[in-house]
Amino acid sequence: MASAPSLDFLSTSFSLSRTDDARLTPLQQGTSSAIALPMVDQPANFLRDAFAGASEKDRLHFAHGTTTLAFVFQGGIIAAVDSRASMGQYVGSGTVKKIIEINPYLLGTMAGGAADCSFWERDLGRRCRLYQLRNKQRISVAAASKLLANTVYGYKGMGLSMGTMIMGWDVSGPHLHYVDSEGTRLKGHKFSVGSGSTYAYGVLDAGYSWDMGVEEAITLARRSIYHATHRDAASGGVINVYHVKEGGWVKISSDDMMIIHEQVKAEKKLVDDATAAALGTTAEAGEGAAAGSPPDPTSAQDTGDASAASRGNVPPPASAT
Amino acid sequence: MSILEYNGGCVVAMAGKNCVAIASDKRLGVQLSTIAMDCNRVFPMTDSLYLGLTGLHTDVTTLHNLFNFKLNLYAMREGRTIKPTTFASLVSSTLYEKRFGPYFAEPVIAGLQADGTPFLCAMDLLGAMAVADDFVVSGTCAESLFGTCETFFRKDMNPDELFETLGQSLMAALDRDCISGWGVDVHIITKEGVTTKSLKARMD
């Protein structure tokens, strides 16, 4: 029998692909065919329980150790990272790309589980592209970071390990968000993430100002990562620096930390020599005499002018002409 | 992280023709944080006998002081310096005395015997001795060191070749271990005396 054409198709959501997230409920989005869950009662506990009885050596070791940082200043956003992947105490790789190029105007950093970060940030890139196609305009940084935060929140408690910074320059200016696998999403001007973040913060906080020039900002970012790689065992390798500008991001440099080590050593030597000369003593005696008023290391590094530092900070010798 | 990995560090010793060399890294850390880059874990016990100790640094220091004390008494009683094989037995017994509450240190002994032939041995923290005629390793990157030493070692090297081989084996292994590194010291022991050289290593 002929029946009126069914108009049901107007009310059903049309699926463009099997993983079209718009069709699924928020809970289902996390459990779409992209990621399979263990077929047990409590999938959240499966991974933890599987390794519960194993010795430390056999347990699943995430590539965790890292130092990443990013900050906003008058010239845009600078992001700097190290390149070591450590699995427990073993150096898995010294050449990991921890800055993920989501698209030409969005960057994400990697800290925590390497697989988790690279997979979900690539997934974020996919969803940003879908947004752009559907809405004929680029996604904002705030929206992009929120997409990522909501995605990983769906897996909260299941063992994802990710601490990332999403940054970019959209119509409302440069933005920086910190997103992690706990579901935290914070907007801010300055973040450092990873096992070496405490060391990086020390150097970064000491030298940061909003009005810094671009070169100064790049040097500060590089130095902060260098000091973290030097002291933190789980950070090391190559220091990658990116700059996010109005037209998009640009890769600034990729330097082995040993190169920066030699630079810092040479600068310290210049400062020490200048101090000794200013005090009119030998280097060894000069170190003891100068202990009370050491030259300011930040200004010495920024200006690279050791004589200016010594003039500014060291009292003139008693027998000054 | 286990107790033997708390401070980090490693020691390796290699034998050549009538010479022996022992090398270590310089890092002292507290888990992932690096505290010092000039810590010494290889100690001269006699003119031709070196003891390297890895593991918990407080036990490394305690054992170093203890063995210095024991060797002084030995020299007073015997009127001569101790032989490498005898010293190895002394170290082994001292460690086993603490079988049920051990020192968390794993020693490496490198020395020249009276006739000039090299003596190498390594022990675990309970004193189990393993004598070798090529190389011995200990520390957090011991597995990596076994790999590099096995690859680079040749028999009957002269002191210069031995220094080069040992240095390169250690540096290659250090770059794959997070909690060792930050400098390398190599001691080359020959009948003429001991030469100590420092190598420039990665500081990350």
Coordinates of C-alpha atoms in Angstrom, one line a residue:
Chain A
M1 CA 0.0 0.0 0.0
A2 CA 1.3 3.4 -0.8
S3 CA 1.8 5.5 2.2
A4 CA 2.8 9.2 2.4
P5 CA 6.5 9.6 2.2
S6 CA 7.9 9.4 5.7
L7 CA 9.1 12.8 6.9
D8 CA 10.9 11.1 9.7
F9 CA 14.3 12.0 8.3
L10 CA 13.6 15.6 9.1
S11 CA 13.5 14.9 12.8
T12 CA 16.4 12.5 13.1
S13 CA 19.8 14.0 13.4
F14 CA 21.6 13.2 10.2
S15 CA 24.9 11.5 10.8
L16 CA 27.7 12.8 8.6
S17 CA 30.1 10.2 9.9
R18 CA 30.2 7.5 12.4
T19 CA 32.1 9.8 14.7
D20 CA 30.1 12.9 14.2
D21 CA 30.1 14.3 17.7
A22 CA 27.0 16.6 17.2
R23 CA 24.8 13.5 17.0
L24 CA 26.0 11.9 20.3
T25 CA 25.1 12.8 23.8
P26 CA 28.1 14.2 25.8
L27 CA 28.6 10.8 27.5
Q28 CA 28.4 9.0 24.2
Q29 CA 30.9 11.3 22.6
G30 CA 33.6 9.9 24.8
T31 CA 32.5 6.3 24.0
S32 CA 32.1 6.6 20.2
S33 CA 33.8 4.1 18.0
A34 CA 37.0 6.2 18.1
I35 CA 38.0 4.8 21.5
A36 CA 37.1 1.3 22.7
L37 CA 36.5 0.7 26.4
P38 CA 37.3 -2.5 28.2
M39 CA 34.2 -4.7 28.5
V40 CA 34.3 -4.9 32.2
D41 CA 32.0 -3.6 35.0
Q42 CA 34.2 -0.7 35.9
P43 CA 36.3 0.3 32.9
A44 CA 37.8 3.2 34.8
N45 CA 39.6 0.8 37.1
F46 CA 40.8 -1.7 34.6
L47 CA 44.1 -0.2 33.7
R48 CA 45.1 0.6 37.3
D49 CA 44.1 -2.9 38.5
A50 CA 45.9 -4.6 35.7
F51 CA 49.2 -3.3 37.0
A52 CA 48.4 -3.3 40.7
G53 CA 50.2 -6.5 41.5
A54 CA 53.2 -5.9 39.2
S55 CA 56.6 -4.8 40.4
E56 CA 57.7 -1.3 39.8
K57 CA 59.8 -2.4 36.8
D58 CA 56.8 -4.0 35.0
R59 CA 54.3 -1.3 35.7
L60 CA 53.2 1.0 32.9
H61 CA 55.5 3.9 32.9
F62 CA 54.2 7.1 31.3
A63 CA 56.6 9.4 29.5
H64 CA 56.1 12.1 32.1
G65 CA 59.2 14.2 32.8
T66 CA 59.1 17.4 31.0
T67 CA 59.3 21.2 31.2
T68 CA 57.0 23.3 29.1
L69 CA 56.2 27.0 29.4
A70 CA 54.2 29.7 27.7
F71 CA 53.6 33.3 28.4
V72 CA 51.7 36.3 26.9
F73 CA 53.4 39.6 26.6
Q74 CA 53.0 42.8 24.5
G75 CA 54.5 41.0 21.4
G76 CA 52.2 38.0 21.4
I77 CA 52.9 34.6 23.0
I78 CA 56.2 32.7 23.5
A79 CA 56.1 29.0 24.0
A80 CA 59.2 27.0 24.9
V81 CA 59.7 23.3 25.6
D82 CA 62.3 20.7 26.2
S83 CA 62.5 17.4 24.2
R84 CA 63.1 14.6 26.6
A85 CA 60.7 11.6 27.0
S86 CA 61.6 9.8 30.2
M87 CA 60.0 6.5 31.1
G88 CA 60.7 6.2 34.8
Q89 CA 64.5 6.7 34.8
Y90 CA 65.1 5.6 31.3
V91 CA 65.5 8.3 28.6
G92 CA 63.0 7.1 25.9
S93 CA 63.9 9.8 23.5
G94 CA 65.8 13.1 23.4
T95 CA 64.1 14.5 20.3
V96 CA 60.4 14.6 21.1
K97 CA 58.3 17.5 19.6
K98 CA 56.4 18.7 22.6
I99 CA 54.9 21.7 20.8
I100 CA 52.0 20.4 18.7
E101 CA 51.0 22.4 15.7
I102 CA 47.3 22.0 15.9
N103 CA 46.8 24.3 12.9
P104 CA 48.6 27.4 11.5
Y105 CA 47.2 29.7 14.2
L106 CA 46.8 27.3 17.2
L107 CA 49.6 25.6 19.2
G108 CA 49.4 23.1 22.0
T109 CA 52.1 21.9 24.4
M110 CA 52.7 18.3 25.6
A111 CA 53.3 17.3 29.2
G112 CA 52.3 14.1 30.9
G113 CA 51.5 11.1 28.8
A114 CA 53.0 11.6 25.3
A115 CA 50.4 9.4 23.6
D116 CA 47.5 11.1 25.4
C117 CA 48.7 14.6 24.5
S118 CA 49.5 13.9 20.9
F119 CA 46.3 12.0 20.2
W120 CA 43.9 14.4 21.9
E121 CA 45.5 17.5 20.5
R122 CA 45.4 16.0 17.0
D123 CA 41.7 15.2 17.7
L124 CA 41.3 18.8 18.8
G125 CA 42.8 19.9 15.4
R126 CA 40.2 17.7 13.7
R127 CA 37.3 19.3 15.6
C128 CA 38.7 22.8 15.1
R129 CA 38.6 22.1 11.3
L130 CA 35.1 20.8 11.5
Y131 CA 34.1 24.0 13.4
Q132 CA 35.7 26.1 10.7
L133 CA 33.9 24.3 7.9
R134 CA 30.5 24.5 9.6
N135 CA 30.7 28.1 10.8
K136 CA 32.8 29.6 8.0
Q137 CA 35.1 31.2 10.6
R138 CA 38.1 30.2 12.7
I139 CA 37.4 28.8 16.1
S140 CA 38.4 31.0 19.0
V141 CA 41.2 29.9 21.4
A142 CA 38.8 29.9 24.3
A143 CA 36.4 27.6 22.4
A144 CA 39.2 25.3 21.2
S145 CA 40.6 24.9 24.7
K146 CA 37.1 24.2 26.1
L147 CA 36.6 21.5 23.4
L148 CA 39.7 19.8 24.7
A149 CA 38.8 20.2 28.3
N150 CA 35.4 18.8 27.9
T151 CA 36.7 15.9 25.8
V152 CA 39.2 14.7 28.5
Y153 CA 36.7 15.4 31.3
G154 CA 34.7 12.6 29.7
Y155 CA 37.6 10.2 30.6
K156 CA 38.2 11.6 34.1
G157 CA 39.4 9.0 36.5
M158 CA 40.4 6.5 33.7
G159 CA 44.1 7.3 33.9
L160 CA 44.7 9.9 31.1
S161 CA 47.7 12.0 31.9
M162 CA 47.8 15.3 30.1
G163 CA 48.9 18.8 31.1
T164 CA 48.8 21.1 28.1
M165 CA 48.7 24.7 27.2
I166 CA 46.5 25.8 24.3
M167 CA 47.5 29.1 22.7
G168 CA 46.7 31.2 19.7
W169 CA 45.9 34.6 18.3
D170 CA 42.2 35.0 17.4
V171 CA 40.0 38.0 16.6
S172 CA 40.1 39.1 20.2
G173 CA 43.9 39.0 20.6
P174 CA 46.4 36.5 21.9
H175 CA 45.1 33.9 24.5
L176 CA 46.7 31.2 26.6
H177 CA 44.7 28.5 28.4
Y178 CA 46.0 25.7 30.6
V179 CA 44.1 22.4 30.2
D180 CA 44.7 19.2 32.1
S181 CA 43.4 15.7 32.3
E182 CA 41.7 16.4 35.6
G183 CA 39.4 18.8 33.8
T184 CA 41.1 22.0 34.9
R185 CA 40.9 24.8 32.4
L186 CA 42.5 28.1 33.3
K187 CA 43.0 31.3 31.4
G188 CA 46.2 33.1 32.2
H189 CA 49.3 35.1 31.2
K190 CA 52.0 32.7 32.2
F191 CA 52.2 29.0 32.8
S192 CA 54.8 26.3 33.2
V193 CA 53.9 22.6 33.2
G194 CA 55.9 19.5 34.0
S195 CA 58.4 18.0 36.4
G196 CA 60.8 20.9 35.7
S197 CA 58.2 23.6 35.9
T198 CA 59.3 24.8 39.3
Y199 CA 62.8 25.5 38.0
A200 CA 61.4 27.3 35.0
Y201 CA 59.1 29.4 37.0
G202 CA 62.0 30.7 39.1
V203 CA 63.8 32.1 36.1
L204 CA 60.7 33.1 34.3
D205 CA 59.1 35.0 37.2
A206 CA 62.4 36.8 37.8
G207 CA 62.7 38.1 34.3
Y208 CA 59.2 38.6 33.1
S209 CA 57.5 41.9 32.3
W210 CA 54.6 42.6 29.9
D211 CA 56.6 45.3 28.1
M212 CA 59.5 43.0 27.1
G213 CA 60.8 43.1 23.6
V214 CA 60.4 40.0 21.4
E215 CA 64.1 39.1 21.5
E216 CA 64.2 39.5 25.2
A217 CA 61.1 37.4 25.7
I218 CA 62.6 34.6 23.5
T219 CA 65.8 34.7 25.4
L220 CA 64.0 34.5 28.7
A221 CA 61.9 31.6 27.6
R222 CA 64.9 29.7 26.3
R223 CA 66.9 30.4 29.5
S224 CA 64.0 29.2 31.7
I225 CA 63.8 25.9 29.9
Y226 CA 67.6 25.6 30.0
H227 CA 67.7 26.0 33.8
A228 CA 65.0 23.4 34.1
T229 CA 66.8 20.9 31.9
H230 CA 70.0 21.5 33.9
R231 CA 68.4 20.8 37.3
D232 CA 65.5 18.4 36.5
A233 CA 66.6 14.9 35.7
A234 CA 63.5 14.2 33.6
S235 CA 64.0 17.2 31.3
G236 CA 66.6 17.7 28.7
G237 CA 67.6 17.5 25.1
V238 CA 66.7 20.2 22.7
I239 CA 65.0 23.5 23.5
N240 CA 62.3 24.4 21.0
V241 CA 60.9 28.0 21.0
Y242 CA 57.8 29.2 19.1
H243 CA 56.3 32.7 18.8
V244 CA 52.6 33.2 18.3
K245 CA 51.9 36.4 16.3
E246 CA 48.8 38.0 14.8
G247 CA 49.1 36.0 11.6
G248 CA 49.8 32.7 13.3
W249 CA 52.7 31.0 14.9
V250 CA 56.3 30.8 13.8
K251 CA 59.1 28.5 15.0
I252 CA 61.9 30.5 16.4
S253 CA 64.7 28.1 17.3
S254 CA 65.6 24.5 18.2
D255 CA 68.9 24.6 20.2
D256 CA 70.5 21.7 22.1
M257 CA 70.6 22.7 25.8
M258 CA 74.4 22.3 25.9
I259 CA 74.7 25.3 23.5
I260 CA 72.8 27.4 26.0
H261 CA 74.8 25.9 28.8
E262 CA 78.0 27.2 27.2
Q263 CA 76.5 30.6 26.6
V264 CA 75.4 30.9 30.2
K265 CA 78.8 29.6 31.4
A266 CA 80.6 32.2 29.2
E267 CA 78.4 35.0 30.5
K268 CA 78.9 34.0 34.1
K269 CA 82.6 34.0 33.5
L270 CA 82.4 37.5 32.0
V271 CA 80.5 38.7 35.1
D272 CA 82.9 37.0 37.5
D273 CA 85.9 38.5 35.7
A274 CA 84.4 42.0 35.6
T275 CA 83.6 41.7 39.3
A276 CA 87.1 40.7 40.1
A277 CA 88.5 43.5 38.0
A278 CA 86.2 46.1 39.6
L279 CA 87.2 45.0 43.1
G280 CA 90.9 45.1 42.0
T281 CA 91.5 41.5 43.2
T282 CA 92.2 38.1 41.7
A283 CA 89.3 35.8 40.7
E284 CA 89.5 33.6 43.8
A285 CA 89.8 36.4 46.3
G286 CA 87.3 38.4 44.3
E287 CA 84.6 35.7 44.7
G288 CA 85.0 35.8 48.5
A289 CA 84.9 39.6 48.6
A290 CA 82.0 39.8 46.2
A291 CA 79.9 37.3 48.1
G292 CA 78.0 40.2 49.9
S293 CA 76.9 41.9 46.7
P294 CA 76.7 39.6 43.7
P295 CA 75.9 41.2 40.3
D296 CA 72.3 40.8 39.2
P297 CA 72.3 37.7 36.9
T298 CA 69.1 38.6 35.1
S299 CA 70.3 42.0 33.8
A300 CA 73.6 40.5 32.9
Q301 CA 72.0 37.8 30.8
D302 CA 69.5 40.2 29.1
T303 CA 72.0 42.9 28.2
G304 CA 75.0 40.7 27.8
D305 CA 77.0 43.6 28.9
A306 CA 79.1 42.5 31.9
S307 CA 80.7 45.9 32.4
A308 CA 77.3 47.6 32.7
A309 CA 76.2 45.0 35.3
S310 CA 79.4 45.4 37.4
R311 CA 79.1 49.2 37.2
G312 CA 75.5 49.1 38.3
N313 CA 75.8 46.6 41.2
V314 CA 79.3 46.5 42.6
P315 CA 80.5 49.3 44.9
P316 CA 83.6 51.0 43.5
P317 CA 86.9 50.0 45.0
A318 CA 88.2 52.1 47.8
S319 CA 91.1 53.3 45.7
A320 CA 89.0 54.5 42.7
T321 CA 90.7 57.1 40.6
Chain B
M1 CA 61.7 4.8 42.7
S2 CA 63.7 2.2 44.7
I3 CA 66.1 3.1 47.4
L4 CA 69.1 2.3 45.2
E5 CA 67.8 4.9 42.7
Y6 CA 67.2 7.7 45.2
N7 CA 70.5 9.5 44.6
G8 CA 71.3 8.2 41.1
G9 CA 74.8 7.6 39.7
C10 CA 76.9 4.9 38.1
V11 CA 80.4 3.4 38.0
V12 CA 82.1 1.3 35.4
A13 CA 85.6 -0.2 35.3
M14 CA 87.4 -1.8 32.4
A15 CA 90.7 -3.8 32.1
G16 CA 93.4 -3.3 29.5
K17 CA 96.9 -4.7 29.1
N18 CA 98.6 -4.3 32.5
C19 CA 96.3 -1.3 33.2
V20 CA 92.8 -0.8 34.5
A21 CA 90.5 2.2 34.5
I22 CA 87.5 3.2 36.5
A23 CA 85.0 5.9 35.7
S24 CA 81.9 7.4 37.3
D25 CA 79.4 10.2 36.7
K26 CA 79.3 13.2 39.0
R27 CA 75.6 13.7 39.7
L28 CA 74.1 13.7 43.2
G29 CA 70.3 14.1 43.2
V30 CA 67.3 13.7 45.4
Q31 CA 65.0 11.7 43.1
L32 CA 64.5 13.9 40.0
S33 CA 66.1 17.1 41.5
T34 CA 69.8 17.5 40.9
I35 CA 71.6 18.7 44.0
A36 CA 75.3 18.5 43.2
M37 CA 77.4 18.0 40.0
D38 CA 80.7 17.4 41.7
C39 CA 80.0 14.4 43.9
N40 CA 82.7 11.8 44.1
R41 CA 81.8 8.1 44.2
V42 CA 85.2 6.5 43.2
F43 CA 87.8 6.4 46.0
P44 CA 91.5 5.5 46.0
M45 CA 92.1 2.8 48.7
T46 CA 95.7 2.2 47.9
D47 CA 98.1 3.5 45.2
S48 CA 96.8 0.8 42.8
L49 CA 93.4 -0.1 44.1
Y50 CA 90.2 2.0 43.5
L51 CA 86.8 1.4 45.0
G52 CA 83.7 2.7 43.3
L53 CA 80.3 2.7 45.1
T54 CA 76.9 3.4 43.7
G55 CA 73.5 3.5 45.4
L56 CA 72.3 5.5 48.4
H57 CA 74.9 8.2 48.9
T58 CA 74.9 8.2 52.6
D59 CA 75.8 4.5 52.6
V60 CA 78.5 5.2 49.9
T61 CA 80.1 7.7 52.3
T62 CA 79.7 5.5 55.3
L63 CA 81.3 2.5 53.5
H64 CA 84.1 4.7 52.2
N65 CA 85.0 5.8 55.7
L66 CA 84.6 2.3 57.1
F67 CA 86.9 0.8 54.5
N68 CA 89.5 3.5 55.0
F69 CA 89.4 2.7 58.7
K70 CA 89.7 -1.1 58.1
L71 CA 92.6 -0.6 55.6
N72 CA 94.5 1.6 58.1
L73 CA 94.2 -1.1 60.7
Y74 CA 95.3 -3.7 58.1
A75 CA 98.4 -1.7 57.2
M76 CA 99.3 -1.3 60.9
R77 CA 98.9 -5.0 61.7
E78 CA 100.3 -6.5 58.4
G79 CA 102.9 -3.8 57.7
R80 CA 102.0 -3.7 54.0
T81 CA 99.2 -2.6 51.6
I82 CA 96.3 -4.9 51.0
K83 CA 96.0 -7.0 47.9
P84 CA 93.1 -6.4 45.5
T85 CA 91.7 -10.0 45.9
T86 CA 91.9 -9.7 49.7
F87 CA 90.2 -6.3 49.7
A88 CA 87.4 -7.7 47.6
S89 CA 86.8 -10.4 50.2
L90 CA 86.9 -7.8 52.9
V91 CA 84.2 -5.7 51.1
S92 CA 82.1 -8.8 50.5
S93 CA 82.2 -9.9 54.2
T94 CA 81.5 -6.4 55.4
L95 CA 78.4 -6.2 53.2
Y96 CA 77.2 -9.7 54.1
E97 CA 77.5 -8.9 57.9
K98 CA 74.5 -6.6 57.3
R99 CA 72.6 -9.3 55.4
F100 CA 69.3 -8.6 57.1
G101 CA 69.6 -4.8 57.1
P102 CA 72.0 -4.1 54.3
Y103 CA 74.0 -1.1 53.1
F104 CA 72.2 0.2 50.0
A105 CA 75.4 0.4 48.0
E106 CA 76.8 -1.7 45.2
P107 CA 80.6 -1.6 44.9
V108 CA 83.0 -1.9 42.0
I109 CA 86.6 -2.7 42.7
A110 CA 89.4 -2.0 40.2
G111 CA 93.1 -2.6 40.9
L112 CA 96.4 -3.9 39.7
Q113 CA 97.8 -7.0 41.3
A114 CA 101.5 -7.4 42.4
D115 CA 102.5 -8.8 39.0
G116 CA 100.7 -6.0 37.1
T117 CA 97.7 -7.9 35.9
P118 CA 94.4 -6.1 36.3
F119 CA 91.8 -7.2 38.9
L120 CA 88.1 -6.3 38.4
C121 CA 85.1 -7.2 40.4
A122 CA 81.6 -6.0 41.1
M123 CA 79.2 -6.9 44.0
D124 CA 75.5 -6.5 44.7
L125 CA 74.4 -4.9 48.0
L126 CA 74.7 -8.2 49.9
G127 CA 78.3 -8.9 48.8
A128 CA 77.9 -11.4 46.0
M129 CA 81.1 -11.1 44.1
A130 CA 81.4 -11.3 40.4
V131 CA 85.0 -11.2 39.1
A132 CA 85.5 -10.3 35.4
D133 CA 88.5 -10.0 33.1
D134 CA 86.9 -7.4 30.8
F135 CA 84.6 -4.9 32.5
V136 CA 82.3 -4.4 35.5
V137 CA 79.4 -2.0 35.9
S138 CA 77.1 -0.8 38.7
G139 CA 74.5 1.9 39.2
T140 CA 71.2 3.1 37.8
C141 CA 72.2 2.7 34.2
A142 CA 73.9 -0.7 34.6
E143 CA 71.9 -2.4 31.9
S144 CA 72.8 0.4 29.4
L145 CA 76.4 0.2 30.5
F146 CA 76.5 -3.5 29.9
G147 CA 75.3 -2.9 26.4
T148 CA 77.8 -0.1 25.5
C149 CA 80.8 -1.8 27.2
E150 CA 80.0 -5.1 25.4
T151 CA 80.0 -3.2 22.1
F152 CA 83.2 -1.2 22.5
F153 CA 85.4 -3.5 24.6
R154 CA 88.5 -5.1 23.0
K155 CA 91.2 -7.2 24.8
D156 CA 94.7 -5.9 25.7
M157 CA 94.1 -2.2 25.2
N158 CA 96.8 0.3 26.1
P159 CA 96.1 3.1 28.6
D160 CA 95.1 5.6 26.0
E161 CA 92.8 3.3 24.1
L162 CA 91.3 2.1 27.5
F163 CA 90.6 5.7 28.5
E164 CA 88.9 6.4 25.2
T165 CA 86.8 3.2 25.2
L166 CA 85.8 3.5 28.8
G167 CA 84.9 7.2 28.4
Q168 CA 82.8 6.6 25.3
S169 CA 81.0 3.6 26.8
L170 CA 80.1 5.6 29.9
M171 CA 79.0 8.7 28.1
A172 CA 76.8 6.8 25.7
A173 CA 75.0 5.0 28.6
L174 CA 74.7 8.2 30.6
D175 CA 72.7 9.9 27.8
R176 CA 70.0 7.3 28.2
D177 CA 69.7 7.6 32.0
C178 CA 67.8 10.5 33.6
I179 CA 69.4 10.2 37.0
S180 CA 73.1 9.8 36.1
G181 CA 75.4 12.2 34.3
W182 CA 76.3 15.9 34.7
G183 CA 80.0 15.2 34.3
V184 CA 82.4 12.2 34.2
D185 CA 85.7 11.4 36.0
V186 CA 88.0 8.7 34.7
H187 CA 90.9 7.3 36.6
I188 CA 93.5 5.2 34.7
I189 CA 95.7 3.0 36.9
T190 CA 99.0 1.7 35.6
K191 CA 102.2 0.5 37.3
E192 CA 103.6 4.0 36.9
G193 CA 100.7 5.7 38.7
V194 CA 97.2 7.0 38.4
T195 CA 96.0 9.6 35.9
T196 CA 92.7 11.3 36.5
K197 CA 90.8 13.0 33.6
S198 CA 87.5 14.8 33.5
L199 CA 85.2 14.5 30.5
K200 CA 82.7 17.1 29.3
A201 CA 79.3 15.4 29.5
R202 CA 75.8 16.6 28.9
M203 CA 74.5 18.7 31.7
D204 CA 70.8 17.7 31.4

